[in-house]
Short mmCIF file of C-alpha atoms in Angstrom, two decimals:
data_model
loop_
_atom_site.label_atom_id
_atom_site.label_comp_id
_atom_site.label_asym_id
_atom_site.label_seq_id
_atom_site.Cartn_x
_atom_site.Cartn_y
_atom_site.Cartn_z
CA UNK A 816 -33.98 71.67 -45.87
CA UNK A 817 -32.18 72.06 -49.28
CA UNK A 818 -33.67 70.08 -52.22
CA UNK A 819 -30.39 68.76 -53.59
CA UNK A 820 -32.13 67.52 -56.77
CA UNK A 821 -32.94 71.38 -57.63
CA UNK A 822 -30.41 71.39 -60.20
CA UNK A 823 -31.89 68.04 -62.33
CA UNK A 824 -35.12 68.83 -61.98
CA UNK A 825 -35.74 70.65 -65.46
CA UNK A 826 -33.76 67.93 -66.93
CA UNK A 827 -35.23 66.10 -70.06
CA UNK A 828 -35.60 62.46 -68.95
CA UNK A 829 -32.59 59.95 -70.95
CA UNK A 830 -34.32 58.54 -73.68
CA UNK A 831 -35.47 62.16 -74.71
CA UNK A 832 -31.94 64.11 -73.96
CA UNK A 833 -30.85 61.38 -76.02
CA UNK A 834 -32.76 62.04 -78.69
CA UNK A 835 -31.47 65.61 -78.82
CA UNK A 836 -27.86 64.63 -78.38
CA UNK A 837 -28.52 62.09 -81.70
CA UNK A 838 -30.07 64.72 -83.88
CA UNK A 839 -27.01 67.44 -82.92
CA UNK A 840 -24.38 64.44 -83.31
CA UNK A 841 -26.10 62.88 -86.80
CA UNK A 842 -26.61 66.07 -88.23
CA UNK A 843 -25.25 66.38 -91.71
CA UNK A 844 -24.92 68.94 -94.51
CA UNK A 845 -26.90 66.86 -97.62
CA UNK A 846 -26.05 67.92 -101.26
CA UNK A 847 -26.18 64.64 -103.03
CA UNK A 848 -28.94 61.76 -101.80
CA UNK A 849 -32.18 63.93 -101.81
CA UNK A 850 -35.38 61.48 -102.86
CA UNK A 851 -38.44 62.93 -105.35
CA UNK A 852 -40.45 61.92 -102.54
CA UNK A 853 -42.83 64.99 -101.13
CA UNK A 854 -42.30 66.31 -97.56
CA UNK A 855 -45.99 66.39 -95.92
CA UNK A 856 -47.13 69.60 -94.85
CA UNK A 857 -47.66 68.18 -91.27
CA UNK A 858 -43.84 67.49 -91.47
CA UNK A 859 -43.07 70.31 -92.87
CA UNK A 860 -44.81 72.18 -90.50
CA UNK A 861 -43.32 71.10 -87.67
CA UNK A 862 -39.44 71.94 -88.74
CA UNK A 863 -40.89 75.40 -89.67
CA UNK A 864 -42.47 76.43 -86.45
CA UNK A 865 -39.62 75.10 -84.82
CA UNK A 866 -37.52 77.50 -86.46
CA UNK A 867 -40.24 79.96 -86.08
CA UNK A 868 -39.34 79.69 -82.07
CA UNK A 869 -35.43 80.23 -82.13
CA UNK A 870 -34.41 82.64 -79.93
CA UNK A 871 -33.93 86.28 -81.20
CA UNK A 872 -32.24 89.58 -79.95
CA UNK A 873 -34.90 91.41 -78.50
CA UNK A 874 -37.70 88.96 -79.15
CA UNK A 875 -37.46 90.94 -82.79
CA UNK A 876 -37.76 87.43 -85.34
CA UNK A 877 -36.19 89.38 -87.78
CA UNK A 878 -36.19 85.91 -90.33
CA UNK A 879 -38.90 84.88 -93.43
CA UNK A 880 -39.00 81.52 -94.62
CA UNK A 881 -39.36 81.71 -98.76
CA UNK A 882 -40.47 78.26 -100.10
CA UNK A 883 -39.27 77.66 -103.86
CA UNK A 884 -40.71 74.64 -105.29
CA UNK A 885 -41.21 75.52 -108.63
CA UNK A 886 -38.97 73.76 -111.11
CA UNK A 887 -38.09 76.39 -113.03
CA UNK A 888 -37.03 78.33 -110.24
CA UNK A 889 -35.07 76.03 -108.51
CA UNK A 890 -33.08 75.87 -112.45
CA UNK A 891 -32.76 79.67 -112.41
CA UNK A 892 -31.14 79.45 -108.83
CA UNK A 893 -28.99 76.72 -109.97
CA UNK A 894 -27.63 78.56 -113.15
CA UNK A 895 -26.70 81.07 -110.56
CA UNK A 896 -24.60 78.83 -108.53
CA UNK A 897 -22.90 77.51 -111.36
CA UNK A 898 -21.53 80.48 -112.57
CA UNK A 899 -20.64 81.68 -108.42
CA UNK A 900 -19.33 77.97 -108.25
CA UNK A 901 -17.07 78.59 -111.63
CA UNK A 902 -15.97 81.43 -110.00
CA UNK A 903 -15.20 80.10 -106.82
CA UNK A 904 -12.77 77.05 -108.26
CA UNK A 905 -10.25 79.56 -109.54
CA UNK A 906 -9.39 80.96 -105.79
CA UNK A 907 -8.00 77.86 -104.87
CA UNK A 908 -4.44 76.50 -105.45
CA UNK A 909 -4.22 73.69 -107.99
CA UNK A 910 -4.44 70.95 -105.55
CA UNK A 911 -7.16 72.35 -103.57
CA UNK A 912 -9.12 73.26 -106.92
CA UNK A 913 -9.12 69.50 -108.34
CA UNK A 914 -10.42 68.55 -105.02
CA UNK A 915 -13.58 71.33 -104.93
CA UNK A 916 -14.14 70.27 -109.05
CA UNK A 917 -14.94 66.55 -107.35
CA UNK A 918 -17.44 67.75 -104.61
CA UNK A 919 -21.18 68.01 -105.36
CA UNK A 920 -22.01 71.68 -103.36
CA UNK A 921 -25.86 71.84 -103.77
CA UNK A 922 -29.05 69.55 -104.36
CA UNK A 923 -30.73 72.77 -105.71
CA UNK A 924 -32.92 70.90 -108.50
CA UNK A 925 -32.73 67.44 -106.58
CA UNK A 926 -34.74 68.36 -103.85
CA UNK A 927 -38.69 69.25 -103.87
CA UNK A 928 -38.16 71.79 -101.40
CA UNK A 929 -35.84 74.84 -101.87
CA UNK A 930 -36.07 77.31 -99.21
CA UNK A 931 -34.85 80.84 -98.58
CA UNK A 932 -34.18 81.99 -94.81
CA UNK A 933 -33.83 85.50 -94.84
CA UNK A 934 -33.43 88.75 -92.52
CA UNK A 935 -35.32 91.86 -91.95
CA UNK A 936 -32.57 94.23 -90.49
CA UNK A 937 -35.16 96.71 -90.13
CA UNK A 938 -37.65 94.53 -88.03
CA UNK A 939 -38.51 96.07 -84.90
CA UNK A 940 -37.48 99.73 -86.11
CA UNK A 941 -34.12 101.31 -85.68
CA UNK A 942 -33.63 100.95 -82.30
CA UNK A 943 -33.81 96.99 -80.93
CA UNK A 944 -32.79 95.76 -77.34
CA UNK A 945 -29.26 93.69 -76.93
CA UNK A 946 -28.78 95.24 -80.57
CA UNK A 947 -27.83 98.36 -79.72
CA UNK A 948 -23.91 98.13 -79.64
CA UNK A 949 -24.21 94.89 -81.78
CA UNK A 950 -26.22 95.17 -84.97
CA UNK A 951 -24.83 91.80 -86.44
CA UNK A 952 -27.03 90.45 -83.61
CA UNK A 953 -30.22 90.11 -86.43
CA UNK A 954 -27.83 88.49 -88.55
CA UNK A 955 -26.85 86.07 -85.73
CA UNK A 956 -30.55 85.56 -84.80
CA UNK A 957 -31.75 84.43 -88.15
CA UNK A 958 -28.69 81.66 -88.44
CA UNK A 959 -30.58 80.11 -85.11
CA UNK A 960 -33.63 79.58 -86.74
CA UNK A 961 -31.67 77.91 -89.36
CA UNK A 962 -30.16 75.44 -87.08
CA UNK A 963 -33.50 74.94 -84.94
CA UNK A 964 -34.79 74.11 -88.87
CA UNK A 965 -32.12 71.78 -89.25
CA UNK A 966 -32.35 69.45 -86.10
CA UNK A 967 -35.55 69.29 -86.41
CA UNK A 968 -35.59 67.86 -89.99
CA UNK A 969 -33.15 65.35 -89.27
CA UNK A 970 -35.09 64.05 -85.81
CA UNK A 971 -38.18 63.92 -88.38
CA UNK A 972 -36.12 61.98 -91.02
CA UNK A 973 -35.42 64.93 -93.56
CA UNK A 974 -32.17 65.93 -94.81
CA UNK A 975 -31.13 69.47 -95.29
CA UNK A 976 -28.12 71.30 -97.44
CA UNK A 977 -26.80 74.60 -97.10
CA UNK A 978 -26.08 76.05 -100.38
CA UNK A 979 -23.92 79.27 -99.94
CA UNK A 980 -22.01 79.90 -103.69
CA UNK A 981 -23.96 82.15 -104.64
CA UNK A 982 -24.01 86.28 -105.59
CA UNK A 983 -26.36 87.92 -102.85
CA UNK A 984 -27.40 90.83 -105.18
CA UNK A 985 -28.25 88.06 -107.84
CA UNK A 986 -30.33 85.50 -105.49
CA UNK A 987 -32.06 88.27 -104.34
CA UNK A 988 -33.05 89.23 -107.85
CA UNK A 989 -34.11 86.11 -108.54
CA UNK A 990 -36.47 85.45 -105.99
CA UNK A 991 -38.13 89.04 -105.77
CA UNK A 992 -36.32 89.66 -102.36
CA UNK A 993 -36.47 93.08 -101.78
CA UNK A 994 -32.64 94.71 -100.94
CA UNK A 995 -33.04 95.63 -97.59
CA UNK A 996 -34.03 91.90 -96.76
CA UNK A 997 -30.32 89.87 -96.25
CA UNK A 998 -30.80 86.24 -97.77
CA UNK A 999 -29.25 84.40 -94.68
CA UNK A 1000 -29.44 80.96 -96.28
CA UNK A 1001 -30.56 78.87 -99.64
CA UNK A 1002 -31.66 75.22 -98.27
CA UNK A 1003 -32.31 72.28 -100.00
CA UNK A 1004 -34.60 70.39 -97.85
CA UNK A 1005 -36.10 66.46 -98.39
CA UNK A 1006 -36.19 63.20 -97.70
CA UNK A 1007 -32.65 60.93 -98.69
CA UNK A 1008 -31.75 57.69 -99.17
CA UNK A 1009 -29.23 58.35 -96.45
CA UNK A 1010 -27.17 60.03 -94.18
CA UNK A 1011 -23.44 60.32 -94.26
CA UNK A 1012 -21.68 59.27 -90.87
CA UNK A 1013 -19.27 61.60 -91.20
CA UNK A 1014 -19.61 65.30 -92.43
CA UNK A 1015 -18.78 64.90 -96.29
CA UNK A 1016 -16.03 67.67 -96.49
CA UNK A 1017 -14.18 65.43 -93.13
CA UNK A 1018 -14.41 62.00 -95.27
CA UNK A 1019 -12.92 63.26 -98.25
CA UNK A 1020 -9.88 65.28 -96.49
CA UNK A 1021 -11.27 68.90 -96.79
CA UNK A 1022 -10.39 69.76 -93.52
CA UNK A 1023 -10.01 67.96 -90.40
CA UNK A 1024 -12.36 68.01 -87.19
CA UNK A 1025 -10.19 70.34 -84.91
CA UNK A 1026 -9.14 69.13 -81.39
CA UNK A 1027 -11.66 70.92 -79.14
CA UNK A 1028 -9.22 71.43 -76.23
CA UNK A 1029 -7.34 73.86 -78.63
CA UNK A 1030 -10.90 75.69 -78.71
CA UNK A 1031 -11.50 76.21 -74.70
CA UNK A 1032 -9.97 78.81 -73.19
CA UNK A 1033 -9.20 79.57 -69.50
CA UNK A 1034 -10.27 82.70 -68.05
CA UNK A 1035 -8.33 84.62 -70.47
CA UNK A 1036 -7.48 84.91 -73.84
CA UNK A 1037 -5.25 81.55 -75.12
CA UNK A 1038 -5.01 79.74 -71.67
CA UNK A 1039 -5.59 76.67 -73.51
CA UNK A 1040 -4.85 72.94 -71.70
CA UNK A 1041 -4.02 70.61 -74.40
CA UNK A 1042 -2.91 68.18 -72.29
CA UNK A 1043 -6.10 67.65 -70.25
CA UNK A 1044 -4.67 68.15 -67.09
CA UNK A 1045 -8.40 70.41 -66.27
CA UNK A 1046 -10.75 68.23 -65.43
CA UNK A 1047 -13.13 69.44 -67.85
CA UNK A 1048 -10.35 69.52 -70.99
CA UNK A 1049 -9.60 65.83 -69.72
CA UNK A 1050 -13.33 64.88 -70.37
CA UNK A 1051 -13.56 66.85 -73.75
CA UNK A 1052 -10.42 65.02 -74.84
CA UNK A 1053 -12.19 61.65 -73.87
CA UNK A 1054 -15.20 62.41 -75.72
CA UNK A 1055 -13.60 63.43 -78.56
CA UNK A 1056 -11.45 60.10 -78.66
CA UNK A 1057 -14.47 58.54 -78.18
CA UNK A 1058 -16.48 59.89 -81.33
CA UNK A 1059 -13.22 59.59 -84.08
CA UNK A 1060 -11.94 56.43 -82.74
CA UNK A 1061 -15.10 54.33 -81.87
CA UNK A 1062 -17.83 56.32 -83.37
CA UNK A 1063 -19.44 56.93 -79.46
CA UNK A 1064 -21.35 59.82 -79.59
CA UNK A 1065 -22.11 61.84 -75.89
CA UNK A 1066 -26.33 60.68 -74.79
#
């Protein structure tokens, strides 16, 4: 006889799918409300191995995980992303530029943990599996372990900001990376007095959440149904309404 509850039996049980759903949905990017408090080693711990265990091309874990808590450091990586930052300002239009002057970008020196998530293209040797007509695959790789990183800080309380205004030849420099190892990201990673309900850049009019029904396509290439008449668009288009009218996030 068929076992119709096959396909929920791997299925976390609610509280705990929850729980994953919360730390996806509350999630932010944190430049500006780090706390001098320490981050245990237990704690942080735990958020590294779990990005230790992202999933990789060809089992090849091509990422390192540099730890810069050094003072003087972290000021020698922030003099670097104020002159990329400078830099950065005068590519956007006037309006746009007064905007970007306003927005704090980094908690470089704020935080008590910097860290470095890098890439070793050559990991593995020259020849990797389910990289061998897609070499950005590394590249792609390493990001996961950065977002494995970053759930897990914020279910253990910790806030995390991606700092990307930088010069890759110069961070590299700084931080003795050697140049065939790809700096994938500069995080600022600690405890904060709190956590935005809204990503910062959608609260201040940066850009606006797109609609996700533009996003699905249908079999082929712009078969998009933005008027929810699939039943799956129609429940997107809920869900979405749900989360920027009410604040009701999917558990």
């Amino acid at each position: 006889m068929e076992n119709l509850k096959a396909p929920l039996a791997h299925a976390f049980a609610d509280a705990e799918r929850a729980a994953v759903y919360q730390a996806i949905f509350s999630r932010r990017d944190v430049r500006g409300q780090f706390l001098p408090e320490p981050v245990p080693d237990d704690v942080l711990g735990r958020i590294l191995m779990a990005a230790h265990h992202a999933p990789s091309v060809g089992f090849m874990q091509p990422w390192s995980f540099q730890l810069v808590r050094s003072d003087a450091l972290k000021q020698r990586v922030h003099d670097l992303f104020e002159q990329a930052n400078a830099e950065a300002a005068q590519m956007f239009p006037d309006g746009r530029r007064d905007i970007y002057s306003r927005l704090k970008l980094q908690g470089i020196v704020d935080a008590p943990i910097n860290l470095c998530v890098t890439c070793d293209r050559t990991r593995s040797g020259p020849v990797v599996l389910g990289r061998t007509h897609m070499p950005s695959m590394d590249l792609f790789s390493s990001v996961c372990a950065v977002q494995n990183l970053w759930l897990a800080a914020r279910a253990e309380g910790v806030g995390v900001g991606w700092v990307s205004i930088f010069h890759e030849r110069a961070l590299q420099e700084v931080l003795g990376i050697p140049a065939h190892i790809v700096p994938v990201a500069y995080l600022c990673i600690g405890y904060v007095s709190h956590f935005q309900d809204k990503p910062e850049l959608e609260k201040v009019g940066w850009l606006p959440r797109l609609p996700i029904a533009d996003l699905i396509h249908y079999e082929q290439w712009g078969a998009t149904d933005t008027t929810g008449q699939n039943p799956l668009t129609a429940k997107l288009l809920a869900m979405q309404a749900g989360i920027q009218q009410h604040g009701i996030y999917p558990t």
